PDB file of C-alpha atoms and ligand atoms in Angstrom:
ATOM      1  CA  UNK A   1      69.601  14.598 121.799  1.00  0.00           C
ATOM      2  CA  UNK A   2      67.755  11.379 122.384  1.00  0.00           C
ATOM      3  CA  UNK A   3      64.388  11.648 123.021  1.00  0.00           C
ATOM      4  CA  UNK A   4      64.452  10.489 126.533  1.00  0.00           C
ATOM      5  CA  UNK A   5      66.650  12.571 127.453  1.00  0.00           C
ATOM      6  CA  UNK A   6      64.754  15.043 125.444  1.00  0.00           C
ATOM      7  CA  UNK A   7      61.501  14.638 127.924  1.00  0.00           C
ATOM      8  CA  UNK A   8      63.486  14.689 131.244  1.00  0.00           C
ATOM      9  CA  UNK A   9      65.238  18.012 130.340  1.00  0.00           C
ATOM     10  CA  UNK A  10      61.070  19.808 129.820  1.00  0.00           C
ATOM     11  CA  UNK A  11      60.326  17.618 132.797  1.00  0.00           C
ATOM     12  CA  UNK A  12      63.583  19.293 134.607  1.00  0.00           C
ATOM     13  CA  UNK A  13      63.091  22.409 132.910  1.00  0.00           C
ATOM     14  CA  UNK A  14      59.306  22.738 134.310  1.00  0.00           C
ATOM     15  CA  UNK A  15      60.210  21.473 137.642  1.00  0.00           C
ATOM     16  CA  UNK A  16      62.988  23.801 137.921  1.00  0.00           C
ATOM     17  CA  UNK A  17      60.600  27.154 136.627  1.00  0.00           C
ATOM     18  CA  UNK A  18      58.110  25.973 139.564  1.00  0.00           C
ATOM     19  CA  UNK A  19      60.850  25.945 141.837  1.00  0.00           C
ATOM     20  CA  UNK A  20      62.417  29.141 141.015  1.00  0.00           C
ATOM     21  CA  UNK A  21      58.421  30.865 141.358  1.00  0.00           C
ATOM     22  CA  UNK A  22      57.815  29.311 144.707  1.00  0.00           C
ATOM     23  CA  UNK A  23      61.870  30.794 145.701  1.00  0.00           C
ATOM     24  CA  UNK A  24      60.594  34.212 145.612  1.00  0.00           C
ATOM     25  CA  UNK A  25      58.297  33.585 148.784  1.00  0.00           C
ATOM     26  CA  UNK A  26      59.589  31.103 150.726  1.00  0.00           C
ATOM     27  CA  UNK A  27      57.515  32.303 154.242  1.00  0.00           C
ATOM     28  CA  UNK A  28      54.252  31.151 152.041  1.00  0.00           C
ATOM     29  CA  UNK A  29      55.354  27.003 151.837  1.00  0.00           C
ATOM     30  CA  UNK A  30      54.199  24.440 154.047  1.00  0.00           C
ATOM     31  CA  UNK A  31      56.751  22.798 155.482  1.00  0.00           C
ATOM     32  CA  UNK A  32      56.592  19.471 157.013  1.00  0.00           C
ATOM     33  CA  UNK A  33      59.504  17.223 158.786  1.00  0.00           C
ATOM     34  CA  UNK A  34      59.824  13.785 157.465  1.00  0.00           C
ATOM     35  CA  UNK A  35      62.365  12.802 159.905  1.00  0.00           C
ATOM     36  CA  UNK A  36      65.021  15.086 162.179  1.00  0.00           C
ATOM     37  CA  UNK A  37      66.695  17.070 160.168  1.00  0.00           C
ATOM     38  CA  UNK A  38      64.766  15.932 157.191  1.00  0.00           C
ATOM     39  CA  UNK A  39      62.285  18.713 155.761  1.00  0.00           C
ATOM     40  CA  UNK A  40      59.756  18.333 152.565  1.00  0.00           C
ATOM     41  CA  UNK A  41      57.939  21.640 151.137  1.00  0.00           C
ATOM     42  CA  UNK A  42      54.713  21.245 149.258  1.00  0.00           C
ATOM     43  CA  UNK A  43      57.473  22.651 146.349  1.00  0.00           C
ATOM     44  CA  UNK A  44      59.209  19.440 146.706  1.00  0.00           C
ATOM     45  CA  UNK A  45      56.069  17.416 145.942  1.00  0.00           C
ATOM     46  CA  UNK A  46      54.317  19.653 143.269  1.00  0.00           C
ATOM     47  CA  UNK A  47      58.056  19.794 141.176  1.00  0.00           C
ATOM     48  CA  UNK A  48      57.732  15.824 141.476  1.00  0.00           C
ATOM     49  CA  UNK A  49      54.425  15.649 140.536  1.00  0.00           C
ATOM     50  CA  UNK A  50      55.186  17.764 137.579  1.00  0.00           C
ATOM     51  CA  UNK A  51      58.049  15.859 136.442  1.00  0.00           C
ATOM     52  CA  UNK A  52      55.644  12.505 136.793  1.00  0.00           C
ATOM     53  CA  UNK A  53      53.388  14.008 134.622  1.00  0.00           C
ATOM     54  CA  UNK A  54      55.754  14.831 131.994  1.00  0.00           C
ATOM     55  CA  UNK A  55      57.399  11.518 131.820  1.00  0.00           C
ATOM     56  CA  UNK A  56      54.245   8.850 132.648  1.00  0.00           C
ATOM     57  CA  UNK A  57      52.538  10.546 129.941  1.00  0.00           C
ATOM     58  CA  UNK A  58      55.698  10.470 126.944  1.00  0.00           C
ATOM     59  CA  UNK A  59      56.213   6.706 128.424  1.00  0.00           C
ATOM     60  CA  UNK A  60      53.372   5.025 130.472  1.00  0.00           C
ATOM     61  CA  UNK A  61      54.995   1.685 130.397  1.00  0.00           C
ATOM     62  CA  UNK A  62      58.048   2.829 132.360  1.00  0.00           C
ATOM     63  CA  UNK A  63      58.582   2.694 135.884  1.00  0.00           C
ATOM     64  CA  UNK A  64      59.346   5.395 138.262  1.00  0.00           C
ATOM     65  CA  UNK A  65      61.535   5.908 141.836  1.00  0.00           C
ATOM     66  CA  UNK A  66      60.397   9.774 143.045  1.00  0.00           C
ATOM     67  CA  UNK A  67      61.916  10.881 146.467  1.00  0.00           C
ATOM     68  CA  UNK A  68      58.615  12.088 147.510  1.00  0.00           C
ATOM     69  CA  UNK A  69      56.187   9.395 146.247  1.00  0.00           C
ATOM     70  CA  UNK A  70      58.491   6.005 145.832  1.00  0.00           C
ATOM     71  CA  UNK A  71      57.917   3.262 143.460  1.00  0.00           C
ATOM     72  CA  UNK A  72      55.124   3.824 140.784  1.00  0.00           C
ATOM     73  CA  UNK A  73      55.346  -0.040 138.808  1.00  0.00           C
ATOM     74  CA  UNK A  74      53.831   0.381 135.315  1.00  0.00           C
ATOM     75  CA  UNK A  75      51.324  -2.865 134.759  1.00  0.00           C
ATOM     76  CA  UNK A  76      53.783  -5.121 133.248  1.00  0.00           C
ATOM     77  CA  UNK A  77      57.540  -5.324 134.097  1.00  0.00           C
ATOM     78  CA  UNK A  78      59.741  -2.146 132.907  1.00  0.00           C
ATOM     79  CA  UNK A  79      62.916  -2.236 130.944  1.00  0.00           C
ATOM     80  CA  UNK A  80      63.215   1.327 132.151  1.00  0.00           C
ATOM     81  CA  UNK A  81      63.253   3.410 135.319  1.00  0.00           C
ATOM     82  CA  UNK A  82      63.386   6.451 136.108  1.00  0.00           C
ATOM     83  CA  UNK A  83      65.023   7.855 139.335  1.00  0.00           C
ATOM     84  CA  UNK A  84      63.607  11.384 140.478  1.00  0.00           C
ATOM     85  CA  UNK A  85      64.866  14.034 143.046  1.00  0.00           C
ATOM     86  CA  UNK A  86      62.359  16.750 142.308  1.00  0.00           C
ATOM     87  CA  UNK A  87      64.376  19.001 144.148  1.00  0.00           C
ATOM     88  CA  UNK A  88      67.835  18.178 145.260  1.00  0.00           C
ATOM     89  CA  UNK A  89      69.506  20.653 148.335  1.00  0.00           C
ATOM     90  CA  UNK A  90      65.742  21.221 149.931  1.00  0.00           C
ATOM     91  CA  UNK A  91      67.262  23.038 153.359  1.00  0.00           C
ATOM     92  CA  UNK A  92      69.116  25.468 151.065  1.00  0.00           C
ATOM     93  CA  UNK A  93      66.215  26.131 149.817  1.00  0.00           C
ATOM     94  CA  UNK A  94      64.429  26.528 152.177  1.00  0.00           C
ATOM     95  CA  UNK A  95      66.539  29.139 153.585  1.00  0.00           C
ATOM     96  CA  UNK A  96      66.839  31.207 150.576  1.00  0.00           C
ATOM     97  CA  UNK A  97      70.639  29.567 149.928  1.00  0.00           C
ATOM     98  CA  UNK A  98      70.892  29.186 145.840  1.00  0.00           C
ATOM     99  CA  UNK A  99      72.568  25.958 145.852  1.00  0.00           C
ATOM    100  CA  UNK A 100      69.811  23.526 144.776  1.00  0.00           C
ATOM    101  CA  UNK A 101      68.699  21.423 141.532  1.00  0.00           C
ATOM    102  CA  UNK A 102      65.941  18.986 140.012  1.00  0.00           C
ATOM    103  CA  UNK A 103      67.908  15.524 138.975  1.00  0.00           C
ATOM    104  CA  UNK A 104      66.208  12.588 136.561  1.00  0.00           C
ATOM    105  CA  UNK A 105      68.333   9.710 136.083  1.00  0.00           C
ATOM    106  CA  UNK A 106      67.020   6.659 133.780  1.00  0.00           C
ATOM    107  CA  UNK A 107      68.178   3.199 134.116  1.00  0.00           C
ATOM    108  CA  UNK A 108      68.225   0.910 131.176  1.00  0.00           C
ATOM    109  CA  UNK A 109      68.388  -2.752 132.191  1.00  0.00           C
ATOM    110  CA  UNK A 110      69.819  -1.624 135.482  1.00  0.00           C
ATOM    111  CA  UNK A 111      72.315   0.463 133.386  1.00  0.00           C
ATOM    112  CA  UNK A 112      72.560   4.465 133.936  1.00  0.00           C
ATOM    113  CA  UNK A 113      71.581   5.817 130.760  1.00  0.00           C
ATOM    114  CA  UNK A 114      70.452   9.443 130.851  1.00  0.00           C
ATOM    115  CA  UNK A 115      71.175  11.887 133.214  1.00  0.00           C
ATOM    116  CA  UNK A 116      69.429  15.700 133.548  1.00  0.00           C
ATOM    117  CA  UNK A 117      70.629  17.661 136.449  1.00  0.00           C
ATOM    118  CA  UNK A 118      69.335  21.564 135.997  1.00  0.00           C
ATOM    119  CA  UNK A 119      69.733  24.100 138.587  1.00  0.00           C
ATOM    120  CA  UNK A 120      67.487  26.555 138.347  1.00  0.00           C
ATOM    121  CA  UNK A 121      69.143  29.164 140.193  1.00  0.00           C
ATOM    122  CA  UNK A 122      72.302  29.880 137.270  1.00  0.00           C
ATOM    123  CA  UNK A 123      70.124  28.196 134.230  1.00  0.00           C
ATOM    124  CA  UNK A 124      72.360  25.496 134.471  1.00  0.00           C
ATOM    125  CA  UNK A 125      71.392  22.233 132.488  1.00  0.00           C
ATOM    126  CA  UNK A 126      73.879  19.687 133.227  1.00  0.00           C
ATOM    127  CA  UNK A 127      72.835  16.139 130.774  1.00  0.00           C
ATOM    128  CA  UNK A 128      74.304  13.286 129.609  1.00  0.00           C
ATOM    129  CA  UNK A 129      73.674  10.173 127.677  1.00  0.00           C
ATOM    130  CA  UNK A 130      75.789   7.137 127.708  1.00  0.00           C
ATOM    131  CA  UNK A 131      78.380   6.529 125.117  1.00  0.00           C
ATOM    132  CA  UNK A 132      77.494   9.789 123.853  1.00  0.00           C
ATOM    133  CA  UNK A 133      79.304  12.198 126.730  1.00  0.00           C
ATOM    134  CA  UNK A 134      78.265  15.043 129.346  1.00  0.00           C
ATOM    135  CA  UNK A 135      77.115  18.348 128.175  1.00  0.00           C
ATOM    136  CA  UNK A 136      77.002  22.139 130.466  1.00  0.00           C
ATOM    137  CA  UNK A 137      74.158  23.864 128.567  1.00  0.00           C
ATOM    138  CA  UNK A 138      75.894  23.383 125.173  1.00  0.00           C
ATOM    139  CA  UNK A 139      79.075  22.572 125.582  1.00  0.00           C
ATOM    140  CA  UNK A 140      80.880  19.354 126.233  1.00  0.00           C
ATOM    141  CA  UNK A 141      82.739  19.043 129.592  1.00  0.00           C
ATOM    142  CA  UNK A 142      85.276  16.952 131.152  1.00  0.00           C
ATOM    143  CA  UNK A 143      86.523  16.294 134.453  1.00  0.00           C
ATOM    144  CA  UNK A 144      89.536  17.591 135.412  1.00  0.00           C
ATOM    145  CA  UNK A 145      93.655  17.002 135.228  1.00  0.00           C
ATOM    146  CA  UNK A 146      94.498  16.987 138.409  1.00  0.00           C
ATOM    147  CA  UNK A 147      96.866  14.501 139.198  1.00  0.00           C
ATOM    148  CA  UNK A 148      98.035  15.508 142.488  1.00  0.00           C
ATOM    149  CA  UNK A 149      96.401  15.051 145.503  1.00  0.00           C
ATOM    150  CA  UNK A 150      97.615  18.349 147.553  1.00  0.00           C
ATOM    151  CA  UNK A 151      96.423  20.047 144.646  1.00  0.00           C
ATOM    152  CA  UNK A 152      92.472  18.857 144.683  1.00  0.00           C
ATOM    153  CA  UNK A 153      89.539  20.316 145.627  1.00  0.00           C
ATOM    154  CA  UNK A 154      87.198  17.510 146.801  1.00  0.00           C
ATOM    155  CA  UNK A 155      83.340  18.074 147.378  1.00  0.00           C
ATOM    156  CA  UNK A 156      81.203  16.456 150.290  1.00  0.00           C
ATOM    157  CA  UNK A 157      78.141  16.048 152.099  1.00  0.00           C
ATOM    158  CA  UNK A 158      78.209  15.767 155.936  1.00  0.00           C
ATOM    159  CA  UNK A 159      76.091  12.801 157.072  1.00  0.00           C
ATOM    160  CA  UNK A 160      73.606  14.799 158.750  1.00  0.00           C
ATOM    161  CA  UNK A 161      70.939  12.606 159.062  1.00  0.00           C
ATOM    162  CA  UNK A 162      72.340   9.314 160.169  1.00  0.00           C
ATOM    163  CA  UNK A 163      74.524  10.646 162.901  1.00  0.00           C
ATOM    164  CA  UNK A 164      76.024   7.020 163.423  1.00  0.00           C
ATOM    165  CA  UNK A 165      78.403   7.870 161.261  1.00  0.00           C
ATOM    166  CA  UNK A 166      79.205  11.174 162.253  1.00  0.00           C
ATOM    167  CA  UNK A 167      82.387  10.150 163.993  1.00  0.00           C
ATOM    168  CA  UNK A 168      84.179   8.043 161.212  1.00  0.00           C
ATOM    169  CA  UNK A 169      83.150  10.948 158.464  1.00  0.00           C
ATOM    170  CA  UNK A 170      85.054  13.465 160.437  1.00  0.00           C
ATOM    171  CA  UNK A 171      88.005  11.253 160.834  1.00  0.00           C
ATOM    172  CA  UNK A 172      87.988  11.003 157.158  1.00  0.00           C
ATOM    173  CA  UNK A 173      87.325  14.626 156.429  1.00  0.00           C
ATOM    174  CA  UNK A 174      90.353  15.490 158.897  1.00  0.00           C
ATOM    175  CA  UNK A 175      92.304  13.313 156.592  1.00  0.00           C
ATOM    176  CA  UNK A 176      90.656  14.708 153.679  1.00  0.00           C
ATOM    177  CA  UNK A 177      91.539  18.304 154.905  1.00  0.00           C
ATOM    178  CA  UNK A 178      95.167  17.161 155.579  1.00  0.00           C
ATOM    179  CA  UNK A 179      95.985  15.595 151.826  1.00  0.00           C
ATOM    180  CA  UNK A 180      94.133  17.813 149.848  1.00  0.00           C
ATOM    181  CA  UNK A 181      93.655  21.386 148.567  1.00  0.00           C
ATOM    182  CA  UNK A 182      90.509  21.700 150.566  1.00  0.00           C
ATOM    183  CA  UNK A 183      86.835  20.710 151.076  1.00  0.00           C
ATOM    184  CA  UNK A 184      83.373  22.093 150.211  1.00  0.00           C
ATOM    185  CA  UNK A 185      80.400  21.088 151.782  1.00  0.00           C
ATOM    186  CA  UNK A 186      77.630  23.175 149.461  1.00  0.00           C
ATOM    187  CA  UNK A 187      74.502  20.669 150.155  1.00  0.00           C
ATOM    188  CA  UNK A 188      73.215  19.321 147.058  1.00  0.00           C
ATOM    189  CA  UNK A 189      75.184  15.875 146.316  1.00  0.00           C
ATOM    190  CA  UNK A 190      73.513  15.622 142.408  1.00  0.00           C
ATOM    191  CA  UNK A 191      75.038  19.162 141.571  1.00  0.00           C
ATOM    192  CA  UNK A 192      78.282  18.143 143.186  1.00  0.00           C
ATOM    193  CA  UNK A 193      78.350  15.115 141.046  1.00  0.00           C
ATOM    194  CA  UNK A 194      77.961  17.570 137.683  1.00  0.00           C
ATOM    195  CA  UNK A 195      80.889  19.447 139.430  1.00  0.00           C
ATOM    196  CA  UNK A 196      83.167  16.424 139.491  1.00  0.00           C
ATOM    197  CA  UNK A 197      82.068  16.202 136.128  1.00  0.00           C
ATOM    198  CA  UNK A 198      82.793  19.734 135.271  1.00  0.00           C
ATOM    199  CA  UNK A 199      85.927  19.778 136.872  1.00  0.00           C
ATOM    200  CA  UNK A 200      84.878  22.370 139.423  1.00  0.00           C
ATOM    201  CA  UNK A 201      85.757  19.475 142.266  1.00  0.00           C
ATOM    202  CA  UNK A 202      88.468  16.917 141.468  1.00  0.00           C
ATOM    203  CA  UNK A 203      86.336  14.435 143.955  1.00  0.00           C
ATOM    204  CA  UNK A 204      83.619  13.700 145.859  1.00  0.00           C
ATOM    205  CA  UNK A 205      82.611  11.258 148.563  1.00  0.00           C
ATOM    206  CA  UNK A 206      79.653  10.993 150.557  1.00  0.00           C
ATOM    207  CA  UNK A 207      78.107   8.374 153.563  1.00  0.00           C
ATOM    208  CA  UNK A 208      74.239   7.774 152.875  1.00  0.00           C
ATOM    209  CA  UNK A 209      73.086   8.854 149.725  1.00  0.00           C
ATOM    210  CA  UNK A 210      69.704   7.779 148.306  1.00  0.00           C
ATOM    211  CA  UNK A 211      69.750   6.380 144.632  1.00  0.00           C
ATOM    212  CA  UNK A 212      67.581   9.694 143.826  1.00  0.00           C
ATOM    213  CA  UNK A 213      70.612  11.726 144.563  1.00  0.00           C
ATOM    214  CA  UNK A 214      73.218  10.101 142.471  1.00  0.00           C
ATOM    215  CA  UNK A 215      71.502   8.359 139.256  1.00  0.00           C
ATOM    216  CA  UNK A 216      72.225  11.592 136.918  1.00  0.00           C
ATOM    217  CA  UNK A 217      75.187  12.937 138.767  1.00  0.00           C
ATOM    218  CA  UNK A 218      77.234   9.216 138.534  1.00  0.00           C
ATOM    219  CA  UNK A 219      76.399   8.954 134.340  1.00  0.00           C
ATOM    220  CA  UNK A 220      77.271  12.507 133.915  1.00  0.00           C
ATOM    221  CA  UNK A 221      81.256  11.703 135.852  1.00  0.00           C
ATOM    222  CA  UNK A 222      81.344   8.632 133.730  1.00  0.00           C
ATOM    223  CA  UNK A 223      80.748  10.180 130.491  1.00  0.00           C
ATOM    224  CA  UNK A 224      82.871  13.001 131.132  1.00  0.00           C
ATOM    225  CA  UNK A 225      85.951  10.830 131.712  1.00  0.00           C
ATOM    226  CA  UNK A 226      85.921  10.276 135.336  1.00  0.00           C
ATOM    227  CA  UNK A 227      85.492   7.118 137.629  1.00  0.00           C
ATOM    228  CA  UNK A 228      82.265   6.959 140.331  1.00  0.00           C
ATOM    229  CA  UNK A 229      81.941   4.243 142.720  1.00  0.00           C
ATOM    230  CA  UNK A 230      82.052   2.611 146.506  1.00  0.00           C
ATOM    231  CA  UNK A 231      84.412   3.793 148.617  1.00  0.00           C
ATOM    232  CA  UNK A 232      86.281   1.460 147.937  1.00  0.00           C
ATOM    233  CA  UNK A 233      85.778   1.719 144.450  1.00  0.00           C
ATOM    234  CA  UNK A 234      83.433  -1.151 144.174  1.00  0.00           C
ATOM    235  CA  UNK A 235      79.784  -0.983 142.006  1.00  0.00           C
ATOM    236  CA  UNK A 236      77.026  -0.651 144.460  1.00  0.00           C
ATOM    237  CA  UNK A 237      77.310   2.871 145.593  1.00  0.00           C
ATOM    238  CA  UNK A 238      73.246   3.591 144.411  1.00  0.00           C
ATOM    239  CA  UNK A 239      72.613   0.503 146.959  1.00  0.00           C
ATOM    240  CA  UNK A 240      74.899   1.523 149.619  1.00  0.00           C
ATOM    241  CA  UNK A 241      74.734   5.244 149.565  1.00  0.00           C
ATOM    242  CA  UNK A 242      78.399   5.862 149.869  1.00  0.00           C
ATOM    243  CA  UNK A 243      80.177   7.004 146.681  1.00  0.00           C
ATOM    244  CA  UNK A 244      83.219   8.452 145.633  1.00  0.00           C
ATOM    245  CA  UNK A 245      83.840  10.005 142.769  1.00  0.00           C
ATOM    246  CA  UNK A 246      86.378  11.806 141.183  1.00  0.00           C
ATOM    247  CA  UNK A 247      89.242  12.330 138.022  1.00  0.00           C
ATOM    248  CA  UNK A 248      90.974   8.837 137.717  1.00  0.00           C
ATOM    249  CA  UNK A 249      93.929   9.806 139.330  1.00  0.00           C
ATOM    250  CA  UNK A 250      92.783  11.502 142.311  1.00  0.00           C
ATOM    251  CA  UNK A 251      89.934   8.717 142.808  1.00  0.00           C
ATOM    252  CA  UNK A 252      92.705   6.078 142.846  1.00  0.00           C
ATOM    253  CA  UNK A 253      94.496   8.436 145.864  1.00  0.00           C
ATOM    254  CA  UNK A 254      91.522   8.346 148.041  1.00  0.00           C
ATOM    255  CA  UNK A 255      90.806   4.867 147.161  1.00  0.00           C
ATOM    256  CA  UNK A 256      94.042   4.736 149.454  1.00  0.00           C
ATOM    257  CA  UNK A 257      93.150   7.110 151.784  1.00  0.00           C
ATOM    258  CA  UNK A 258      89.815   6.107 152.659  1.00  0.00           C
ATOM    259  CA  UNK A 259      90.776   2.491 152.751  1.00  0.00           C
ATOM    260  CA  UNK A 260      92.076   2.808 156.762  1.00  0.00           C
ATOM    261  CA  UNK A 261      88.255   3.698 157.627  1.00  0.00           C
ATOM    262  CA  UNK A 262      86.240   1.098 156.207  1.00  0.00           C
ATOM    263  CA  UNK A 263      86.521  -1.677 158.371  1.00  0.00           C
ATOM    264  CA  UNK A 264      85.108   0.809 160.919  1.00  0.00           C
ATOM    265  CA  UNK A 265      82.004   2.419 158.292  1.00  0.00           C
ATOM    266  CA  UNK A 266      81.224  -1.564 157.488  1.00  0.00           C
ATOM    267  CA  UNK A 267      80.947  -3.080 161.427  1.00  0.00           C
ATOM    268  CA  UNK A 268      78.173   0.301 161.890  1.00  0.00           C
ATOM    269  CA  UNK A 269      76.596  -1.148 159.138  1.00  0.00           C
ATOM    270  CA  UNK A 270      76.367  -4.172 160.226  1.00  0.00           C
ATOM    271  CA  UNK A 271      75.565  -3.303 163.696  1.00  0.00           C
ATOM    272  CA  UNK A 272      72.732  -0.967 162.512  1.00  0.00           C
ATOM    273  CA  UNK A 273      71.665  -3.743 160.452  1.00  0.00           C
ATOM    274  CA  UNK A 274      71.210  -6.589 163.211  1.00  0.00           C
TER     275      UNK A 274
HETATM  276  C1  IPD B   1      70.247  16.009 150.263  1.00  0.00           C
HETATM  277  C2  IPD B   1      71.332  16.811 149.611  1.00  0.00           C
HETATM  278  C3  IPD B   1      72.534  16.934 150.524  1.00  0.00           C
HETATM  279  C4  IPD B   1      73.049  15.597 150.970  1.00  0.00           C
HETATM  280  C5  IPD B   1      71.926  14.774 151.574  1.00  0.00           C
HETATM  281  C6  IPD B   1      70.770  14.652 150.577  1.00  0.00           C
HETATM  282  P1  IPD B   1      67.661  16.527 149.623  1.00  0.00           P
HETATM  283  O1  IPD B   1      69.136  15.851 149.386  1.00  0.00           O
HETATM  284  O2  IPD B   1      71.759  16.225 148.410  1.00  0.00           O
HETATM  285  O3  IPD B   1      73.613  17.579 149.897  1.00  0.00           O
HETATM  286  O4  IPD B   1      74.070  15.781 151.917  1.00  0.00           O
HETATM  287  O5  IPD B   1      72.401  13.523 151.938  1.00  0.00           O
HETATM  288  O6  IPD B   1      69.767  13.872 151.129  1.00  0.00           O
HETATM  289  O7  IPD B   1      67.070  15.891 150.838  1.00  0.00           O
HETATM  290  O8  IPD B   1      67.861  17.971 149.761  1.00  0.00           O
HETATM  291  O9  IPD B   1      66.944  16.119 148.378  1.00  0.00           O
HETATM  292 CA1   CA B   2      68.488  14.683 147.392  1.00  0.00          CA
HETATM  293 CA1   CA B   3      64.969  16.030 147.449  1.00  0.00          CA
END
């Protein structure tokens, strides 16, 4: 394993044993509300902290993105950064739903390259490494062969948060529920990237993602075969927040089938943005 991703896996490994403590008393936490709908528990801030620690003291010239914190710069300008969601699916938590993981992504030059996604909850240690493929615990895994669209499964998040967009998402999710096999909504986007990349999903979209969300989850679908991206299928999905992801052949459907919506998605943008 390289030794990066080496120190992000104990970093997600002692983030995720914290986690899984403070998840047997959940009435105990202090919880505060950064924004509607938008909850942090002092859980969410000590598994960051802990994952800081780990990786500031193996490589104190790198810089750091946390959720909970932001930007940390190093003194002199970083070839490396590392993208932290201490803990990823925070209202599950919170409510005692196990659907929730720790996710470190680095970036290279601006390239993804290592991913850690662990989920405390089934011990399961999702990493990759790029040009060297995506691993489940030990084994190697791929995404899947679907090639038909009425036979997918496709994975989402409902934009919960920025209810702008709550409109056009359910006109694509009625679309969504139309073509395909079905939809799961299970509420934490990185695991639902490793599931693209596990072929549990065939696909996955989402509207306003953070970077923190999708670092690990994107490199892990790329190096197990699969194609992550825009809605449209363009680059900047860690700047825009909107990715889809999926096996090449059903990503290349939805490319399609989303295509009707985003003239719509791009004047709210806009709008929100003037
Ligand atoms: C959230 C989860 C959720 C997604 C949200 C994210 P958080 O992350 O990944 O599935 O729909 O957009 O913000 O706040 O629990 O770390
Ligand atoms: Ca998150
Ligand atoms: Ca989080």
């Amino acid at each position: 394993m390289h030794p990066m991703l080496n120190t992000a896996v104990t970093a997600a490994r002692r983030a995720g044993a914290l986690i899984n403590r403070a998840s047997t008393d959940i009435g105990k936490l202090t919880i505060t509300s950064k924004k509607p709908r938008d909850f942090v528990s002092e859980v969410d801030r000590a598994a960051e902290a802990e994952i800081i620690k780990i990786l500031r003291k193996a490589y104190p010239d790198h810089a750091i993105l946390a959720e909970e914190s932001g930007a940390h710069a190093p003194t002199h300008k970083s070839e490396y950064q590392w993208i932290i969601d201490p803990l990823d699916g925070t209202t599950n938590f919170l409510h005692g739903m196990p659907q929730y993981c720790v996710s470190i992504g680095l970036l290279h030059r601006g390239v993804l390259s290592q991913g850690v996604v662990f989920d405390p909850t089934r011990d399961e240690l999702f990493t990759a490494s790029r040009g060297r493929g995506a691993f489940l615990n030990d084994t190697r895994i791929r995404c899947s062969k679907t090639t038909k669209l009425g036979e997918a499964l496709i994975g989402t998040g409902f934009p919960f948060r920025e209810l702008k967009h709550l409109k056009i998402y359910l006109a694509m999710f009625e679309e969504m529920t139309r073509q395909t096999a079905g939809v799961r909504r299970p509420g934490a986007a990185a695991l639902d990237l490793c599931y693209v990349a596990a072929g549990r999903y065939d696909a996955f979209w989402e509207i306003g993602l953070s970077p923190w969300d999708m670092a690990a989850g994107a490199l892990m679908i790329r190096e197990a075969g699969g194609l992550v991206g825009d809605l449209d299928g363009g680059e900047r999905f860690m700047e825009t927040g909107r990715v889809l992801a999926g096996t090449p052949k059903i990503y290349a459907q939805l490319i399609s089938l989303l295509e009707p919506f985003l003239g719509k998605l791009a004047k709210l943008s806009k709008d929100a943005a003037s």
